Each structure stands twice: as structure tokens, then as C-alpha cells.
Coordinates of C-alpha atoms and ligand atoms in Angstrom, one line a residue:
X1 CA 6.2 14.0 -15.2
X2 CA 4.1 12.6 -18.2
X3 CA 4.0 9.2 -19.0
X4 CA 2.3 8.0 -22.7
X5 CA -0.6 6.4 -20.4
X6 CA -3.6 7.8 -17.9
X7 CA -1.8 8.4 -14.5
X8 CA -5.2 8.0 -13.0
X9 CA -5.9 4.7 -14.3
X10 CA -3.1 3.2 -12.6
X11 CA -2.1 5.6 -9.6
X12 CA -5.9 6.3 -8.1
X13 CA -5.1 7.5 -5.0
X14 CA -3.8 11.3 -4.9
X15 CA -0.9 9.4 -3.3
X16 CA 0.0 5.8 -3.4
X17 CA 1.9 3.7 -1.6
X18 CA 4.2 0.8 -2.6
X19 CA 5.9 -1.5 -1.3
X20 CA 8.2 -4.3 -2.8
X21 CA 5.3 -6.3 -4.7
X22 CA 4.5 -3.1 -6.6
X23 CA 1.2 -3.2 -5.7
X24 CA -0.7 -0.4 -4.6
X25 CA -3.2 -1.0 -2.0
X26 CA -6.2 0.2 -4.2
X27 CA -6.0 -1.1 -7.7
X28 CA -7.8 -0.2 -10.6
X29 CA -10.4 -2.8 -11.7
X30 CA -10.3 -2.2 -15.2
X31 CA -6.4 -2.4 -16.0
X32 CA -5.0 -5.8 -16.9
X33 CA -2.5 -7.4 -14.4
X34 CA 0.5 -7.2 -17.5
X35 CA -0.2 -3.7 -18.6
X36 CA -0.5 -2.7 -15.0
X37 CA 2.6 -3.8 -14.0
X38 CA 4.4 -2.8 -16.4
X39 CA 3.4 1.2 -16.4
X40 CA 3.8 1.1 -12.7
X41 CA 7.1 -0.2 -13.4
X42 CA 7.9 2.3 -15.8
X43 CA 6.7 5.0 -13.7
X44 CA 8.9 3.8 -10.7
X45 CA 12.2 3.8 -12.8
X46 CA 11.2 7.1 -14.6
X47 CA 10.5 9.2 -11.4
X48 CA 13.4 7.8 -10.3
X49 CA 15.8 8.8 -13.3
X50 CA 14.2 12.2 -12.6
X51 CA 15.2 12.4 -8.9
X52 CA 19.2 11.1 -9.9
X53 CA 19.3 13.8 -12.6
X54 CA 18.4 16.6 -10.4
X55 CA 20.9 15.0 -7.6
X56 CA 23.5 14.5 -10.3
X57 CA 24.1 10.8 -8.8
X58 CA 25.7 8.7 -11.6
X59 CA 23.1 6.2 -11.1
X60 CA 19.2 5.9 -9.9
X61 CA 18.7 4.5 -6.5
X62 CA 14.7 4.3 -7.0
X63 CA 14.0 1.7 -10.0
X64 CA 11.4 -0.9 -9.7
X65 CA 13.9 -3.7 -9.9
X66 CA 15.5 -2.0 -6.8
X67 CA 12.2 -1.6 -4.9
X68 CA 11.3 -5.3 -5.4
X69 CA 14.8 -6.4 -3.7
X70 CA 14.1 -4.3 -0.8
X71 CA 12.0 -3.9 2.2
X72 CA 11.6 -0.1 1.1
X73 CA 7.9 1.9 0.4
X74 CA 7.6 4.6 -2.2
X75 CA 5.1 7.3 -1.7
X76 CA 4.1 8.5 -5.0
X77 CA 2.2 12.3 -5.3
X78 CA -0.1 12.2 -8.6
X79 CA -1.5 15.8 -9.6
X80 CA -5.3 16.1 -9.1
X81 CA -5.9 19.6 -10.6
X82 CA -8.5 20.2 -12.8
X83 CA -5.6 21.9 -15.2
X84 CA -4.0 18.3 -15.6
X85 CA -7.5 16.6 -16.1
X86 CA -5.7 15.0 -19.0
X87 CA -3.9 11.5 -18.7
X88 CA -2.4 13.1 -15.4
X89 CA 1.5 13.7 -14.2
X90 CA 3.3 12.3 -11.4
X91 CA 4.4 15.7 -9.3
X92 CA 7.0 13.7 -7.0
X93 CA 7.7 10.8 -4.2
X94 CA 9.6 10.0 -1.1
X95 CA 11.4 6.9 -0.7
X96 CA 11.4 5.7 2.9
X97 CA 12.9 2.2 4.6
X98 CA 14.5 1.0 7.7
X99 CA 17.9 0.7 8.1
X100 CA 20.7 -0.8 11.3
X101 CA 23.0 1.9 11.5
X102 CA 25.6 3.2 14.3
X103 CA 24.5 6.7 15.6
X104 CA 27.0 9.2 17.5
X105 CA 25.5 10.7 20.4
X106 CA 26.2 14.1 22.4
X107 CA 29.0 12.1 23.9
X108 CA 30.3 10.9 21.3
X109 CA 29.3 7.1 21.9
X110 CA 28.3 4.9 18.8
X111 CA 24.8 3.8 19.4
X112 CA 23.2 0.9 17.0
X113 CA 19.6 1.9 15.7
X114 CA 17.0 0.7 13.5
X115 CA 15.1 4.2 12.8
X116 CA 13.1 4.9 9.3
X117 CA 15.2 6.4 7.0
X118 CA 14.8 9.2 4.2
X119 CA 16.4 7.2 0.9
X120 CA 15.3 9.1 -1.9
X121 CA 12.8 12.9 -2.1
X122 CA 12.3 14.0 -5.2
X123 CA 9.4 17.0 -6.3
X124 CA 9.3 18.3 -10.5
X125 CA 11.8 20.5 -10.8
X126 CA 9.0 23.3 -12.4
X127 CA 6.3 22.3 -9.1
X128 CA 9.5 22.8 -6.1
X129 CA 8.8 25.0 -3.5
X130 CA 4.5 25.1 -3.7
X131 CA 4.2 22.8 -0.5
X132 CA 4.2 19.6 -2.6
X133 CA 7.2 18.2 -0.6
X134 CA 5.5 18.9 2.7
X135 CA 2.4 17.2 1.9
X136 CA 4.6 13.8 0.8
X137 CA 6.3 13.9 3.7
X138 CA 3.6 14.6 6.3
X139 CA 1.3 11.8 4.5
X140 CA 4.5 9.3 5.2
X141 CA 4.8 10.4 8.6
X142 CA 1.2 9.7 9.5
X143 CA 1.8 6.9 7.5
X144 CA 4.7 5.5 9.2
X145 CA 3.4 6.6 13.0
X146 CA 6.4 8.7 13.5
X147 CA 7.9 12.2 14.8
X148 CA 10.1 14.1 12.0
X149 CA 13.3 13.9 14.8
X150 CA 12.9 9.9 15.1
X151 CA 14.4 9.7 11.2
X152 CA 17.3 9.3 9.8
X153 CA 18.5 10.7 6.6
X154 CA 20.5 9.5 3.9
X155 CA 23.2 12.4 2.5
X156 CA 20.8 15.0 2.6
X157 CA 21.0 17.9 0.1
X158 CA 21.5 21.5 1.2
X159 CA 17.3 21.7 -0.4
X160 CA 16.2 18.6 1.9
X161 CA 18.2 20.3 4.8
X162 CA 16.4 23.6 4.3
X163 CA 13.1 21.5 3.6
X164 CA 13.3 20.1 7.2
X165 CA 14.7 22.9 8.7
X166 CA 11.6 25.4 7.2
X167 CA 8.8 22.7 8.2
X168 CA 9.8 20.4 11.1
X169 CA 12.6 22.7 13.0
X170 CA 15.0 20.0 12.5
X171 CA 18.9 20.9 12.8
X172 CA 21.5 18.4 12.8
X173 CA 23.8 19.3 15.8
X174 CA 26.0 15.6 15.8
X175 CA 28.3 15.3 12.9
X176 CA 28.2 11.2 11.8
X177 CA 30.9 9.3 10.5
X178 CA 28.5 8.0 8.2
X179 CA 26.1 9.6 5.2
X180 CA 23.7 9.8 7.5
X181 CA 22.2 12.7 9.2
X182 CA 20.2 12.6 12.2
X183 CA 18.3 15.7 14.6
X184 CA 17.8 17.2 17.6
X185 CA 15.0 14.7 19.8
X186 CA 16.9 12.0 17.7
X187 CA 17.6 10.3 21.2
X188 CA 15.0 11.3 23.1
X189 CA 12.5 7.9 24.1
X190 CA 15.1 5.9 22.3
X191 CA 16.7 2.6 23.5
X192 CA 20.1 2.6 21.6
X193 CA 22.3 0.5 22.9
X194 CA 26.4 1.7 23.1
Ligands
ACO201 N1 16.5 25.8 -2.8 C1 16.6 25.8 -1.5 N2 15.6 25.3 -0.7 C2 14.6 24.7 -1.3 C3 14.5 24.6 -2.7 C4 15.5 25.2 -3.5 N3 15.5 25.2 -4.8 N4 13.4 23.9 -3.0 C5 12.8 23.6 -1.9 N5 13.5 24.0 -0.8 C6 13.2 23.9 0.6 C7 13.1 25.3 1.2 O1 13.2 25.2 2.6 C8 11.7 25.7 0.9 O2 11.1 26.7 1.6 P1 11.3 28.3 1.0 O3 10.7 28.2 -0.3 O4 10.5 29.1 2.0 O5 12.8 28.6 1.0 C9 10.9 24.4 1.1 O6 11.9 23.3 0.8 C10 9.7 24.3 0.3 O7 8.9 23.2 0.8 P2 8.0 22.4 -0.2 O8 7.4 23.3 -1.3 O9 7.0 21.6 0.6 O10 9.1 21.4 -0.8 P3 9.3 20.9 -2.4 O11 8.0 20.6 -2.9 O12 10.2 21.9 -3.1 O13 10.1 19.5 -2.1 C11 12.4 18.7 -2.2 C12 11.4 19.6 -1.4 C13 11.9 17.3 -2.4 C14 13.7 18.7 -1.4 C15 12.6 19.4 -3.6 O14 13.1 20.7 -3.5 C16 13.5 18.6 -4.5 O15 13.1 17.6 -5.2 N6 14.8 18.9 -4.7 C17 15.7 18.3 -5.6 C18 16.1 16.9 -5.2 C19 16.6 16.8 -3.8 O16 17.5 17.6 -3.4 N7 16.1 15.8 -3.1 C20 16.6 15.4 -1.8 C21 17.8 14.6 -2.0 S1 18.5 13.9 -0.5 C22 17.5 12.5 -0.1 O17 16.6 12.2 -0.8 C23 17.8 11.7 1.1

């Protein structure tokens, strides 16, 4: 994804992190505060246009008006080849945040849990499938100090379900009564309460 702007002047790490204050941890020193905000702004609502297009929601649920509101973080993948030297395009993110939900178990009891949840995953449509969606997802999970079977994940499509299956092993084997889907290990070192 292009934006009219350098990429590398605003996003400078290979991937950034934010959080509700837009505000990536390492900030470049030469962009003023106004124009900063406001291309990572733009970049936040256009990556996630880009993800509800190719999920054909009728609506985006990553903007930058949304992230503010929330206690969400967005992981966002910049492309660092020497091919896109240029002013630089944003290859993808993962939207990640925690959530009170009730789980079914093996026995069929309701358990309430507070795991990480997987909100929003979205890779180019022209870069899917070259290991771009692993490398999100395993920065977030060292990131987050987690296991892939302690998440949750929000309506998964049949890509993310093959994603997780291909890279982590992860099967869903409890059918919820909510959108979420959880995996195998889900309950394992877990205190849920019935
Ligand atoms: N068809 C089926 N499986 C796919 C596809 C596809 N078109 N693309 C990726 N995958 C899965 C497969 O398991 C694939 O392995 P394979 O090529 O051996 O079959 C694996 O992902 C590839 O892994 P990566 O290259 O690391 O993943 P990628 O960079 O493609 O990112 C992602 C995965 C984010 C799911 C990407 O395919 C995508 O953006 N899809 C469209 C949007 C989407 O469905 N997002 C998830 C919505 S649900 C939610 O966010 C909670």
C-alpha cells in the first residue's frame, strides 16, 4: 500500500507498534507533531479500508478514530527491500486487544476469560502467502509474551484458519456460541472460572 508521503519517515521501525495515543515508540525527529499525526492517521484508516475490502465487511473495524477509543495495539509491517527504496509501502498489520468473553469447554461449561484476541489481520493482497503474515504475527506474539493456543480469535476467515493451522498447529475442536474461535491448549494453565 502507497501513501503520497515517505513510509520511512513516519513508520521507522520495520514494524511499529501502536497503541491508542497513535504514537509509535520510536518517532522520527524531523517530522512535525501535525504532519505526523495526521499521515499516521491516514495510514491507520487506509490499511484498514484495505483489510474490510478484502473481508467484504460493510465497514472498517481498524480506523484511527477506532484505535484511539480502544485499549487495542496495531502492529504495522513496512517493506524494507531495496526494490521499494522509494517513499516505501505498508505490506500489512495485525490488530490485537483483550477482550471478557465466555468460553465453552470440552464439557460444555461456559468459562469467563480475558485472553488476547486476534481483531483484525490483513497482508497486500499481491505480497499473501510469502511469510509476511507469519513474521506479523510471531513479532506480536513475542510482543505480547504469549503461546499461539492462549488466543482468541475474532470470526476467523477460512485464510486465517489455514494461516494458523499451516504455522502454529492450531485446530479449533469446541464450537462457541459466540464469533469467537479458540484452540487446542486453549485451557491448559488457565484459571477460568465456570
Ligand atoms: N488461501 C488460503 N490460505 C491462505 C491464503 C489464501 N489465499 N493466503 C494465505 N493463506 C494461509 C495458508 O495457510 C498459507 O500457507 P500455504 O501458502 O502453504 O497454503 C499461509 O497462510 C501463508 O502464510 P503467510 O505467507 O505468512 O501469510 P500471509 O502473509 O498470506 O498472511 C493473512 C495471512 C493475513 C490471513 C492474509 O492471507 C490475508 O490478508 N488474507 C485476507 C484477509 C483475511 O482473511 N484476514 C483475516 C481476517 S479474520 C481476522 O482478522 C480475525
Amino acid at each position: 500500500m502507497e501513501f503520497p508521503f515517505d513510509i520511512h519517515k513516519v513508520l521507522v521501525e520495520k514494524i511499529t507498534m501502536l497503541g491508542p495515543n497513535l504514537r509509535p515508540a520510536r518517532r522520527p525527529f524531523s517530522a512535525s507533531r501535525v504532519d505526523f499525526q495526521h499521515q499516521i492517521t491516514m495510514i491507520v484508516d487506509e490499511i484498514g479500508k484495505a483489510s474490510a475490502k478484502a473481508q467484504h465487511l460493510t465497514a472498517p473495524i481498524t480506523s484511527a478514530s477506532r484505535l484511539q477509543g480502544s485499549d487495542h495495539r496495531l502492529y504495522i509491517l513496512k517493506d524494507c527491500s531495496a526494490k521499494n527504496a522509494g517513499k516505501g509501502t505498508v505490506i500489512g498489520f495485525l490488530k490485537v486487544g483483550y477482550k471478557k468473553l465466555f468460553v465453552l469447554d470440552h464439557h460444555g461449561a461456559h468459562n469467563e476469560v480475558e485472553p488476547l484476541c486476534v481483531l483484525d489481520f490483513y497482508v497486500h493482497e499481491a505480497l499473501q502467502r510469502h511469510g509476511h503474515g507469519k513474521e506479523l504475527f510471531q513479532y506480536m506474539l513475542q510482543q505480547e509474551h504469549l503461546h499461539p493456543s492462549q488466543l482468541a480469535v475474532d470470526r476467523p476467515s477460512e485464510k486465517l484458519l489455514s494461516f494458523l493451522r499451516k504455522h502454529y498447529s492450531l485446530r479449533s475442536t469446541i464450537p462457541q456460541v459466540n464469533n469467537f474461535v479458540v484452540f487446542e491448549g486453549f485451557f491448559q494453565g488457565r484459571n477460568a472460572s465456570a
